[in-house]
């Protein structure tokens, strides 16, 4: 199990990535039992709070459980400043914004083709606090 692996391998830090939310649940228990520092990375807050959306009566219990799990975390990571502010405000957990991206050197070169129009397909989500379209337009330009 995770506790045994931390002790056997001499793990210095536990890092969990949400989603799935259960990763934080497991990491919380391992951190509690081993006292090894834990970094809780949030790539999506919606999945962590999915059950809060279902029934209003469930929210107080879900809030209690989430605070209980995250009290064992040492730091948090979030992919946007607004997400990190939410984690700080809601759980009192400090951390850093972790930029998610890719290494262009790992991608194959694709020669550009001359076209009379530019087409763009965006398949992500838009968050009004952090995702600003002007950054995309500047990058395209």
mmCIF file of N, CA and C in Angstrom:
data_model
loop_
_atom_site.group_PDB
_atom_site.id
_atom_site.type_symbol
_atom_site.label_atom_id
_atom_site.label_comp_id
_atom_site.label_asym_id
_atom_site.label_seq_id
_atom_site.Cartn_x
_atom_site.Cartn_y
_atom_site.Cartn_z
ATOM 1 N N UNK A 1 0.826 -1.191 0.000
ATOM 2 C CA UNK A 1 0.000 0.000 0.000
ATOM 3 C C UNK A 1 0.868 1.251 0.000
ATOM 4 N N UNK A 2 0.243 2.414 -0.080
ATOM 5 C CA UNK A 2 0.971 3.673 -0.188
ATOM 6 C C UNK A 2 1.824 3.998 1.017
ATOM 7 N N UNK A 3 1.314 3.731 2.195
ATOM 8 C CA UNK A 3 2.068 4.009 3.424
ATOM 9 C C UNK A 3 3.334 3.165 3.446
ATOM 10 N N UNK A 4 3.198 1.898 3.126
ATOM 11 C CA UNK A 4 4.368 1.019 3.099
ATOM 12 C C UNK A 4 5.373 1.462 2.049
ATOM 13 N N UNK A 5 4.900 1.870 0.885
ATOM 14 C CA UNK A 5 5.792 2.329 -0.185
ATOM 15 C C UNK A 5 6.566 3.574 0.243
ATOM 16 N N UNK A 6 5.899 4.521 0.906
ATOM 17 C CA UNK A 6 6.578 5.728 1.382
ATOM 18 C C UNK A 6 7.686 5.359 2.357
ATOM 19 N N UNK A 7 7.402 4.467 3.266
ATOM 20 C CA UNK A 7 8.401 4.068 4.262
ATOM 21 C C UNK A 7 9.526 3.238 3.640
ATOM 22 N N UNK A 8 9.163 2.300 2.787
ATOM 23 C CA UNK A 8 10.153 1.402 2.179
ATOM 24 C C UNK A 8 11.089 2.151 1.231
ATOM 25 N N UNK A 9 10.524 3.063 0.418
ATOM 26 C CA UNK A 9 11.310 3.757 -0.606
ATOM 27 C C UNK A 9 11.928 5.067 -0.119
ATOM 28 N N UNK A 10 11.602 5.469 1.094
ATOM 29 C CA UNK A 10 12.153 6.720 1.622
ATOM 30 C C UNK A 10 11.648 7.942 0.866
ATOM 31 N N UNK A 11 10.385 7.939 0.522
ATOM 32 C CA UNK A 11 9.772 9.046 -0.221
ATOM 33 C C UNK A 11 9.851 10.321 0.613
ATOM 34 N N UNK A 12 10.283 11.401 -0.023
ATOM 35 C CA UNK A 12 10.433 12.683 0.675
ATOM 36 C C UNK A 12 9.202 13.571 0.599
ATOM 37 N N UNK A 13 8.435 13.457 -0.485
ATOM 38 C CA UNK A 13 7.272 14.313 -0.695
ATOM 39 C C UNK A 13 6.198 13.508 -1.418
ATOM 40 N N UNK A 14 4.963 13.700 -1.015
ATOM 41 C CA UNK A 14 3.818 13.101 -1.696
ATOM 42 C C UNK A 14 3.202 14.193 -2.556
ATOM 43 N N UNK A 15 2.890 13.876 -3.797
ATOM 44 C CA UNK A 15 2.212 14.817 -4.683
ATOM 45 C C UNK A 15 1.015 14.107 -5.285
ATOM 46 N N UNK A 16 -0.157 14.705 -5.145
ATOM 47 C CA UNK A 16 -1.358 14.133 -5.745
ATOM 48 C C UNK A 16 -1.934 15.131 -6.729
ATOM 49 N N UNK A 17 -2.575 14.602 -7.748
ATOM 50 C CA UNK A 17 -3.134 15.414 -8.812
ATOM 51 C C UNK A 17 -4.635 15.162 -8.905
ATOM 52 N N UNK A 18 -5.403 16.241 -8.821
ATOM 53 C CA UNK A 18 -6.856 16.161 -8.912
ATOM 54 C C UNK A 18 -7.309 16.871 -10.169
ATOM 55 N N UNK A 19 -8.083 16.272 -11.060
ATOM 56 C CA UNK A 19 -8.817 15.023 -10.921
ATOM 57 C C UNK A 19 -7.916 13.803 -11.124
ATOM 58 N N UNK A 20 -8.361 12.689 -10.599
ATOM 59 C CA UNK A 20 -9.592 12.450 -9.860
ATOM 60 C C UNK A 20 -9.453 12.909 -8.408
ATOM 61 N N UNK A 21 -10.546 13.295 -7.814
ATOM 62 C CA UNK A 21 -10.556 13.791 -6.437
ATOM 63 C C UNK A 21 -10.075 12.738 -5.452
ATOM 64 N N UNK A 22 -10.268 11.485 -5.773
ATOM 65 C CA UNK A 22 -9.836 10.419 -4.860
ATOM 66 C C UNK A 22 -8.327 10.418 -4.672
ATOM 67 N N UNK A 23 -7.580 10.990 -5.608
ATOM 68 C CA UNK A 23 -6.128 11.079 -5.441
ATOM 69 C C UNK A 23 -5.782 11.885 -4.194
ATOM 70 N N UNK A 24 -6.529 12.973 -3.945
ATOM 71 C CA UNK A 24 -6.294 13.775 -2.741
ATOM 72 C C UNK A 24 -6.724 13.021 -1.484
ATOM 73 N N UNK A 25 -7.765 12.243 -1.584
ATOM 74 C CA UNK A 25 -8.227 11.464 -0.433
ATOM 75 C C UNK A 25 -7.143 10.466 -0.017
ATOM 76 N N UNK A 26 -6.601 9.751 -0.987
ATOM 77 C CA UNK A 26 -5.555 8.758 -0.707
ATOM 78 C C UNK A 26 -4.294 9.450 -0.197
ATOM 79 N N UNK A 27 -3.879 10.531 -0.864
ATOM 80 C CA UNK A 27 -2.677 11.247 -0.444
ATOM 81 C C UNK A 27 -2.828 11.810 0.964
ATOM 82 N N UNK A 28 -4.019 12.271 1.305
ATOM 83 C CA UNK A 28 -4.268 12.800 2.637
ATOM 84 C C UNK A 28 -4.029 11.740 3.710
ATOM 85 N N UNK A 29 -4.527 10.558 3.452
ATOM 86 C CA UNK A 29 -4.359 9.473 4.430
ATOM 87 C C UNK A 29 -2.898 9.048 4.533
ATOM 88 N N UNK A 30 -2.217 8.966 3.409
ATOM 89 C CA UNK A 30 -0.792 8.595 3.445
ATOM 90 C C UNK A 30 0.009 9.669 4.178
ATOM 91 N N UNK A 31 -0.260 10.946 3.883
ATOM 92 C CA UNK A 31 0.447 12.041 4.561
ATOM 93 C C UNK A 31 0.162 12.027 6.060
ATOM 94 N N UNK A 32 -1.083 11.776 6.429
ATOM 95 C CA UNK A 32 -1.446 11.741 7.846
ATOM 96 C C UNK A 32 -0.696 10.625 8.570
ATOM 97 N N UNK A 33 -0.640 9.465 7.943
ATOM 98 C CA UNK A 33 -0.029 8.309 8.608
ATOM 99 C C UNK A 33 1.497 8.321 8.580
ATOM 100 N N UNK A 34 2.098 8.998 7.605
ATOM 101 C CA UNK A 34 3.565 8.994 7.502
ATOM 102 C C UNK A 34 4.199 10.313 7.910
ATOM 103 N N UNK A 35 3.404 11.370 7.973
ATOM 104 C CA UNK A 35 3.884 12.723 8.264
ATOM 105 C C UNK A 35 4.870 13.229 7.209
ATOM 106 N N UNK A 36 4.797 12.685 6.013
ATOM 107 C CA UNK A 36 5.602 13.159 4.882
ATOM 108 C C UNK A 36 4.871 14.351 4.271
ATOM 109 N N UNK A 37 5.599 15.417 3.891
ATOM 110 C CA UNK A 37 4.941 16.586 3.284
ATOM 111 C C UNK A 37 4.162 16.192 2.029
ATOM 112 N N UNK A 38 3.012 16.848 1.861
ATOM 113 C CA UNK A 38 2.121 16.544 0.746
ATOM 114 C C UNK A 38 1.777 17.811 -0.012
ATOM 115 N N UNK A 39 1.947 17.763 -1.338
ATOM 116 C CA UNK A 39 1.543 18.844 -2.232
ATOM 117 C C UNK A 39 0.294 18.385 -2.980
ATOM 118 N N UNK A 40 -0.794 19.111 -2.801
ATOM 119 C CA UNK A 40 -2.066 18.799 -3.458
ATOM 120 C C UNK A 40 -2.194 19.674 -4.700
ATOM 121 N N UNK A 41 -2.068 19.071 -5.867
ATOM 122 C CA UNK A 41 -2.154 19.804 -7.134
ATOM 123 C C UNK A 41 -3.590 19.773 -7.662
ATOM 124 N N UNK A 42 -4.121 20.953 -7.963
ATOM 125 C CA UNK A 42 -5.469 21.076 -8.517
ATOM 126 C C UNK A 42 -5.374 21.477 -9.982
ATOM 127 N N UNK A 43 -5.720 20.543 -10.866
ATOM 128 C CA UNK A 43 -5.816 20.877 -12.287
ATOM 129 C C UNK A 43 -7.258 21.190 -12.666
ATOM 130 N N UNK A 44 -8.188 20.904 -11.772
ATOM 131 C CA UNK A 44 -9.598 21.151 -12.047
ATOM 132 C C UNK A 44 -10.345 21.143 -10.716
ATOM 133 N N UNK A 45 -10.910 22.265 -10.336
ATOM 134 C CA UNK A 45 -11.673 22.317 -9.087
ATOM 135 C C UNK A 45 -13.065 21.732 -9.249
ATOM 136 N N UNK A 46 -13.591 21.757 -10.461
ATOM 137 C CA UNK A 46 -14.958 21.264 -10.662
ATOM 138 C C UNK A 46 -15.084 19.809 -10.241
ATOM 139 N N UNK A 47 -14.147 18.980 -10.654
ATOM 140 C CA UNK A 47 -14.258 17.565 -10.310
ATOM 141 C C UNK A 47 -14.113 17.349 -8.808
ATOM 142 N N UNK A 48 -13.325 18.190 -8.146
ATOM 143 C CA UNK A 48 -13.157 18.049 -6.701
ATOM 144 C C UNK A 48 -14.452 18.382 -5.973
ATOM 145 N N UNK A 49 -15.228 19.273 -6.543
ATOM 146 C CA UNK A 49 -16.468 19.706 -5.907
ATOM 147 C C UNK A 49 -17.712 19.201 -6.625
ATOM 148 N N UNK A 50 -17.566 18.160 -7.403
ATOM 149 C CA UNK A 50 -18.694 17.648 -8.175
ATOM 150 C C UNK A 50 -19.877 17.269 -7.295
ATOM 151 N N UNK A 51 -19.597 16.584 -6.199
ATOM 152 C CA UNK A 51 -20.710 16.167 -5.348
ATOM 153 C C UNK A 51 -21.412 17.353 -4.685
ATOM 154 N N UNK A 52 -20.753 18.495 -4.590
ATOM 155 C CA UNK A 52 -21.388 19.689 -4.031
ATOM 156 C C UNK A 52 -22.498 20.197 -4.950
ATOM 157 N N UNK A 53 -22.411 19.866 -6.231
ATOM 158 C CA UNK A 53 -23.395 20.344 -7.194
ATOM 159 C C UNK A 53 -24.699 19.548 -7.126
ATOM 160 N N UNK A 54 -24.662 18.366 -6.574
ATOM 161 C CA UNK A 54 -25.810 17.460 -6.660
ATOM 162 C C UNK A 54 -26.963 17.849 -5.747
ATOM 163 N N UNK A 55 -26.693 17.973 -4.486
ATOM 164 C CA UNK A 55 -27.765 18.279 -3.525
ATOM 165 C C UNK A 55 -27.268 19.297 -2.505
ATOM 166 N N UNK A 56 -28.066 20.290 -2.265
ATOM 167 C CA UNK A 56 -27.681 21.319 -1.298
ATOM 168 C C UNK A 56 -27.460 20.723 0.085
ATOM 169 N N UNK A 57 -28.249 19.714 0.449
ATOM 170 C CA UNK A 57 -28.114 19.087 1.765
ATOM 171 C C UNK A 57 -26.768 18.391 1.925
ATOM 172 N N UNK A 58 -26.141 18.004 0.828
ATOM 173 C CA UNK A 58 -24.874 17.278 0.863
ATOM 174 C C UNK A 58 -23.678 18.224 1.045
ATOM 175 N N UNK A 59 -23.839 19.502 0.699
ATOM 176 C CA UNK A 59 -22.722 20.446 0.683
ATOM 177 C C UNK A 59 -22.011 20.611 2.022
ATOM 178 N N UNK A 60 -22.722 20.780 3.136
ATOM 179 C CA UNK A 60 -21.989 20.939 4.401
ATOM 180 C C UNK A 60 -21.101 19.734 4.718
ATOM 181 N N UNK A 61 -21.593 18.540 4.455
ATOM 182 C CA UNK A 61 -20.784 17.345 4.696
ATOM 183 C C UNK A 61 -19.595 17.298 3.736
ATOM 184 N N UNK A 62 -19.832 17.607 2.456
ATOM 185 C CA UNK A 62 -18.740 17.611 1.483
ATOM 186 C C UNK A 62 -17.685 18.646 1.865
ATOM 187 N N UNK A 63 -18.112 19.834 2.272
ATOM 188 C CA UNK A 63 -17.165 20.871 2.701
ATOM 189 C C UNK A 63 -16.339 20.393 3.890
ATOM 190 N N UNK A 64 -17.005 19.783 4.844
ATOM 191 C CA UNK A 64 -16.316 19.244 6.021
ATOM 192 C C UNK A 64 -15.279 18.211 5.608
ATOM 193 N N UNK A 65 -15.655 17.266 4.756
ATOM 194 C CA UNK A 65 -14.732 16.204 4.322
ATOM 195 C C UNK A 65 -13.544 16.788 3.568
ATOM 196 N N UNK A 66 -13.788 17.719 2.671
ATOM 197 C CA UNK A 66 -12.697 18.300 1.893
ATOM 198 C C UNK A 66 -11.713 19.040 2.796
ATOM 199 N N UNK A 67 -12.245 19.805 3.744
ATOM 200 C CA UNK A 67 -11.353 20.506 4.679
ATOM 201 C C UNK A 67 -10.565 19.505 5.525
ATOM 202 N N UNK A 68 -11.217 18.444 5.920
ATOM 203 C CA UNK A 68 -10.536 17.411 6.716
ATOM 204 C C UNK A 68 -9.420 16.744 5.912
ATOM 205 N N UNK A 69 -9.690 16.412 4.655
ATOM 206 C CA UNK A 69 -8.653 15.796 3.821
ATOM 207 C C UNK A 69 -7.485 16.760 3.621
ATOM 208 N N UNK A 70 -7.778 18.014 3.304
ATOM 209 C CA UNK A 70 -6.722 18.951 2.936
ATOM 210 C C UNK A 70 -5.971 19.529 4.121
ATOM 211 N N UNK A 71 -6.418 19.278 5.320
ATOM 212 C CA UNK A 71 -5.673 19.803 6.472
ATOM 213 C C UNK A 71 -4.308 19.141 6.606
ATOM 214 N N UNK A 72 -4.111 17.989 5.962
ATOM 215 C CA UNK A 72 -2.819 17.302 6.013
ATOM 216 C C UNK A 72 -1.877 17.757 4.908
ATOM 217 N N UNK A 73 -2.363 18.600 3.991
ATOM 218 C CA UNK A 73 -1.520 19.075 2.890
ATOM 219 C C UNK A 73 -0.556 20.145 3.382
ATOM 220 N N UNK A 74 0.626 20.135 2.813
ATOM 221 C CA UNK A 74 1.649 21.126 3.142
ATOM 222 C C UNK A 74 1.521 22.341 2.242
ATOM 223 N N UNK A 75 1.321 22.085 0.957
ATOM 224 C CA UNK A 75 1.179 23.136 -0.045
ATOM 225 C C UNK A 75 0.172 22.701 -1.097
ATOM 226 N N UNK A 76 -0.261 23.681 -1.883
ATOM 227 C CA UNK A 76 -1.158 23.385 -2.999
ATOM 228 C C UNK A 76 -0.566 23.942 -4.278
ATOM 229 N N UNK A 77 -0.930 23.323 -5.369
ATOM 230 C CA UNK A 77 -0.623 23.850 -6.688
ATOM 231 C C UNK A 77 -1.940 24.002 -7.422
ATOM 232 N N UNK A 78 -2.037 25.024 -8.254
ATOM 233 C CA UNK A 78 -3.243 25.239 -9.052
ATOM 234 C C UNK A 78 -2.814 25.786 -10.400
ATOM 235 N N UNK A 79 -3.620 25.541 -11.425
ATOM 236 C CA UNK A 79 -3.201 25.936 -12.767
ATOM 237 C C UNK A 79 -3.587 27.357 -13.136
ATOM 238 N N UNK A 80 -4.351 28.037 -12.289
ATOM 239 C CA UNK A 80 -4.670 29.444 -12.544
ATOM 240 C C UNK A 80 -4.592 30.210 -11.226
ATOM 241 N N UNK A 81 -4.334 31.520 -11.297
ATOM 242 C CA UNK A 81 -4.324 32.317 -10.073
ATOM 243 C C UNK A 81 -5.659 32.287 -9.338
ATOM 244 N N UNK A 82 -6.774 32.296 -10.065
ATOM 245 C CA UNK A 82 -8.087 32.266 -9.409
ATOM 246 C C UNK A 82 -8.306 30.957 -8.664
ATOM 247 N N UNK A 83 -7.868 29.844 -9.242
ATOM 248 C CA UNK A 83 -7.990 28.558 -8.552
ATOM 249 C C UNK A 83 -7.161 28.566 -7.267
ATOM 250 N N UNK A 84 -5.950 29.120 -7.339
ATOM 251 C CA UNK A 84 -5.107 29.171 -6.147
ATOM 252 C C UNK A 84 -5.732 30.067 -5.082
ATOM 253 N N UNK A 85 -6.300 31.195 -5.489
ATOM 254 C CA UNK A 85 -6.980 32.066 -4.510
ATOM 255 C C UNK A 85 -8.128 31.319 -3.846
ATOM 256 N N UNK A 86 -8.878 30.550 -4.623
ATOM 257 C CA UNK A 86 -9.979 29.765 -4.066
ATOM 258 C C UNK A 86 -9.457 28.748 -3.052
ATOM 259 N N UNK A 87 -8.401 28.044 -3.391
ATOM 260 C CA UNK A 87 -7.832 27.038 -2.482
ATOM 261 C C UNK A 87 -7.335 27.713 -1.203
ATOM 262 N N UNK A 88 -6.684 28.864 -1.341
ATOM 263 C CA UNK A 88 -6.217 29.600 -0.155
ATOM 264 C C UNK A 88 -7.391 30.027 0.718
ATOM 265 N N UNK A 89 -8.404 30.613 0.076
ATOM 266 C CA UNK A 89 -9.570 31.128 0.803
ATOM 267 C C UNK A 89 -10.376 29.999 1.448
ATOM 268 N N UNK A 90 -10.576 28.916 0.744
ATOM 269 C CA UNK A 90 -11.448 27.847 1.203
ATOM 270 C C UNK A 90 -10.768 26.912 2.191
ATOM 271 N N UNK A 91 -9.486 26.623 1.956
ATOM 272 C CA UNK A 91 -8.795 25.622 2.784
ATOM 273 C C UNK A 91 -7.646 26.188 3.601
ATOM 274 N N UNK A 92 -7.347 27.482 3.437
ATOM 275 C CA UNK A 92 -6.240 28.070 4.166
ATOM 276 C C UNK A 92 -4.911 27.448 3.783
ATOM 277 N N UNK A 93 -4.811 27.002 2.552
ATOM 278 C CA UNK A 93 -3.640 26.279 2.082
ATOM 279 C C UNK A 93 -2.882 27.142 1.087
ATOM 280 N N UNK A 94 -1.632 27.461 1.396
ATOM 281 C CA UNK A 94 -0.822 28.278 0.509
ATOM 282 C C UNK A 94 -0.249 27.419 -0.610
ATOM 283 N N UNK A 95 0.229 28.056 -1.643
ATOM 284 C CA UNK A 95 0.803 27.303 -2.741
ATOM 285 C C UNK A 95 1.280 28.183 -3.865
ATOM 286 N N UNK A 96 1.362 27.594 -5.040
ATOM 287 C CA UNK A 96 1.875 28.268 -6.221
ATOM 288 C C UNK A 96 1.005 27.935 -7.428
ATOM 289 N N UNK A 97 1.045 28.828 -8.403
ATOM 290 C CA UNK A 97 0.430 28.548 -9.695
ATOM 291 C C UNK A 97 1.427 27.697 -10.476
ATOM 292 N N UNK A 98 0.955 26.578 -10.986
ATOM 293 C CA UNK A 98 1.784 25.668 -11.772
ATOM 294 C C UNK A 98 1.292 25.751 -13.214
ATOM 295 N N UNK A 99 2.127 26.284 -14.073
ATOM 296 C CA UNK A 99 1.742 26.458 -15.461
ATOM 297 C C UNK A 99 1.777 25.104 -16.159
ATOM 298 N N UNK A 100 0.683 24.763 -16.802
ATOM 299 C CA UNK A 100 0.583 23.509 -17.532
ATOM 300 C C UNK A 100 0.833 23.820 -19.001
ATOM 301 N N UNK A 101 1.698 23.064 -19.600
ATOM 302 C CA UNK A 101 2.010 23.313 -20.999
ATOM 303 C C UNK A 101 2.704 22.128 -21.618
ATOM 304 N N UNK A 102 3.442 22.390 -22.663
ATOM 305 C CA UNK A 102 4.163 21.331 -23.345
ATOM 306 C C UNK A 102 5.494 21.882 -23.836
ATOM 307 N N UNK A 103 6.410 20.993 -24.137
ATOM 308 C CA UNK A 103 7.714 21.363 -24.667
ATOM 309 C C UNK A 103 7.645 21.297 -26.182
ATOM 310 N N UNK A 104 7.769 22.430 -26.873
ATOM 311 C CA UNK A 104 7.679 22.402 -28.333
ATOM 312 C C UNK A 104 8.740 21.513 -28.976
ATOM 313 N N UNK A 105 9.862 21.297 -28.289
ATOM 314 C CA UNK A 105 10.903 20.428 -28.835
ATOM 315 C C UNK A 105 10.459 18.971 -28.902
ATOM 316 N N UNK A 106 9.422 18.613 -28.130
ATOM 317 C CA UNK A 106 8.894 17.248 -28.165
ATOM 318 C C UNK A 106 7.881 17.039 -29.286
ATOM 319 N N UNK A 107 7.545 18.099 -30.002
ATOM 320 C CA UNK A 107 6.529 18.024 -31.044
ATOM 321 C C UNK A 107 7.194 17.961 -32.416
ATOM 322 N N UNK A 108 6.616 17.232 -33.320
ATOM 323 C CA UNK A 108 7.199 17.174 -34.679
ATOM 324 C C UNK A 108 7.001 18.501 -35.410
ATOM 325 N N UNK A 109 7.938 18.808 -36.305
ATOM 326 C CA UNK A 109 7.793 19.993 -37.145
ATOM 327 C C UNK A 109 6.733 19.728 -38.203
ATOM 328 N N UNK A 110 5.792 20.622 -38.306
ATOM 329 C CA UNK A 110 4.756 20.514 -39.323
ATOM 330 C C UNK A 110 4.881 21.746 -40.206
ATOM 331 N N UNK A 111 5.194 21.538 -41.464
ATOM 332 C CA UNK A 111 5.362 22.712 -42.339
ATOM 333 C C UNK A 111 4.041 23.470 -42.498
ATOM 334 N N UNK A 112 4.151 24.773 -42.475
ATOM 335 C CA UNK A 112 2.967 25.625 -42.653
ATOM 336 C C UNK A 112 2.523 25.590 -44.100
ATOM 337 N N UNK A 113 1.215 25.565 -44.299
ATOM 338 C CA UNK A 113 0.656 25.611 -45.653
ATOM 339 C C UNK A 113 -0.007 26.961 -45.850
ATOM 340 N N UNK A 114 0.183 27.490 -47.024
ATOM 341 C CA UNK A 114 -0.446 28.784 -47.346
ATOM 342 C C UNK A 114 -1.959 28.576 -47.454
ATOM 343 N N UNK A 115 -2.695 29.406 -46.768
ATOM 344 C CA UNK A 115 -4.160 29.337 -46.817
ATOM 345 C C UNK A 115 -4.699 30.752 -46.895
ATOM 346 N N UNK A 116 -5.890 30.847 -47.396
ATOM 347 C CA UNK A 116 -6.495 32.174 -47.482
ATOM 348 C C UNK A 116 -7.277 32.534 -46.224
ATOM 349 N N UNK A 117 -7.403 31.579 -45.317
ATOM 350 C CA UNK A 117 -8.082 31.900 -44.059
ATOM 351 C C UNK A 117 -7.493 31.051 -42.935
ATOM 352 N N UNK A 118 -7.618 31.563 -41.738
ATOM 353 C CA UNK A 118 -7.085 30.893 -40.546
ATOM 354 C C UNK A 118 -8.252 30.278 -39.784
ATOM 355 N N UNK A 119 -8.134 29.017 -39.429
ATOM 356 C CA UNK A 119 -9.182 28.340 -38.669
ATOM 357 C C UNK A 119 -8.614 27.930 -37.321
ATOM 358 N N UNK A 120 -9.424 28.097 -36.316
ATOM 359 C CA UNK A 120 -9.008 27.779 -34.964
ATOM 360 C C UNK A 120 -10.124 27.012 -34.275
ATOM 361 N N UNK A 121 -9.765 25.928 -33.619
ATOM 362 C CA UNK A 121 -10.726 25.170 -32.825
ATOM 363 C C UNK A 121 -10.213 25.154 -31.400
ATOM 364 N N UNK A 122 -11.028 25.627 -30.468
ATOM 365 C CA UNK A 122 -10.666 25.614 -29.052
ATOM 366 C C UNK A 122 -11.506 24.553 -28.361
ATOM 367 N N UNK A 123 -10.843 23.630 -27.674
ATOM 368 C CA UNK A 123 -11.575 22.514 -27.064
ATOM 369 C C UNK A 123 -11.479 22.513 -25.548
ATOM 370 N N UNK A 124 -11.111 23.631 -24.958
ATOM 371 C CA UNK A 124 -11.013 23.712 -23.509
ATOM 372 C C UNK A 124 -12.219 24.400 -22.911
ATOM 373 N N UNK A 125 -12.044 24.891 -21.701
ATOM 374 C CA UNK A 125 -13.109 25.645 -21.044
ATOM 375 C C UNK A 125 -12.629 27.069 -20.833
ATOM 376 N N UNK A 126 -13.548 27.966 -20.619
ATOM 377 C CA UNK A 126 -13.211 29.366 -20.411
ATOM 378 C C UNK A 126 -13.621 29.756 -19.008
ATOM 379 N N UNK A 127 -12.671 30.274 -18.258
ATOM 380 C CA UNK A 127 -12.924 30.758 -16.909
ATOM 381 C C UNK A 127 -12.783 32.268 -16.936
ATOM 382 N N UNK A 128 -13.799 33.008 -16.534
ATOM 383 C CA UNK A 128 -13.751 34.461 -16.677
ATOM 384 C C UNK A 128 -12.640 35.131 -15.879
ATOM 385 N N UNK A 129 -12.122 34.503 -14.848
ATOM 386 C CA UNK A 129 -11.104 35.146 -14.020
ATOM 387 C C UNK A 129 -9.704 35.065 -14.613
ATOM 388 N N UNK A 130 -9.379 33.971 -15.295
ATOM 389 C CA UNK A 130 -7.994 33.747 -15.669
ATOM 390 C C UNK A 130 -7.727 33.593 -17.154
ATOM 391 N N UNK A 131 -8.659 33.091 -17.888
ATOM 392 C CA UNK A 131 -8.390 32.789 -19.281
ATOM 393 C C UNK A 131 -8.796 33.979 -20.125
ATOM 394 N N UNK A 132 -7.776 34.685 -20.601
ATOM 395 C CA UNK A 132 -8.020 35.908 -21.344
ATOM 396 C C UNK A 132 -7.730 35.663 -22.822
ATOM 397 N N UNK A 133 -8.698 35.885 -23.689
ATOM 398 C CA UNK A 133 -8.486 35.606 -25.107
ATOM 399 C C UNK A 133 -7.403 36.469 -25.736
ATOM 400 N N UNK A 134 -7.125 37.645 -25.170
ATOM 401 C CA UNK A 134 -6.091 38.487 -25.777
ATOM 402 C C UNK A 134 -4.717 37.804 -25.756
ATOM 403 N N UNK A 135 -4.478 36.947 -24.752
ATOM 404 C CA UNK A 135 -3.205 36.216 -24.733
ATOM 405 C C UNK A 135 -3.118 35.260 -25.924
ATOM 406 N N UNK A 136 -4.211 34.612 -26.257
ATOM 407 C CA UNK A 136 -4.248 33.729 -27.409
ATOM 408 C C UNK A 136 -4.023 34.525 -28.687
ATOM 409 N N UNK A 137 -4.698 35.633 -28.819
ATOM 410 C CA UNK A 137 -4.568 36.440 -30.029
ATOM 411 C C UNK A 137 -3.150 37.000 -30.176
ATOM 412 N N UNK A 138 -2.526 37.377 -29.069
ATOM 413 C CA UNK A 138 -1.130 37.850 -29.137
ATOM 414 C C UNK A 138 -0.205 36.722 -29.573
ATOM 415 N N UNK A 139 -0.453 35.529 -29.070
ATOM 416 C CA UNK A 139 0.389 34.394 -29.447
ATOM 417 C C UNK A 139 0.218 34.070 -30.932
ATOM 418 N N UNK A 140 -1.000 34.137 -31.426
ATOM 419 C CA UNK A 140 -1.247 33.856 -32.841
ATOM 420 C C UNK A 140 -0.578 34.891 -33.727
ATOM 421 N N UNK A 141 -0.660 36.150 -33.294
ATOM 422 C CA UNK A 141 -0.066 37.232 -34.079
ATOM 423 C C UNK A 141 1.427 37.058 -34.180
#
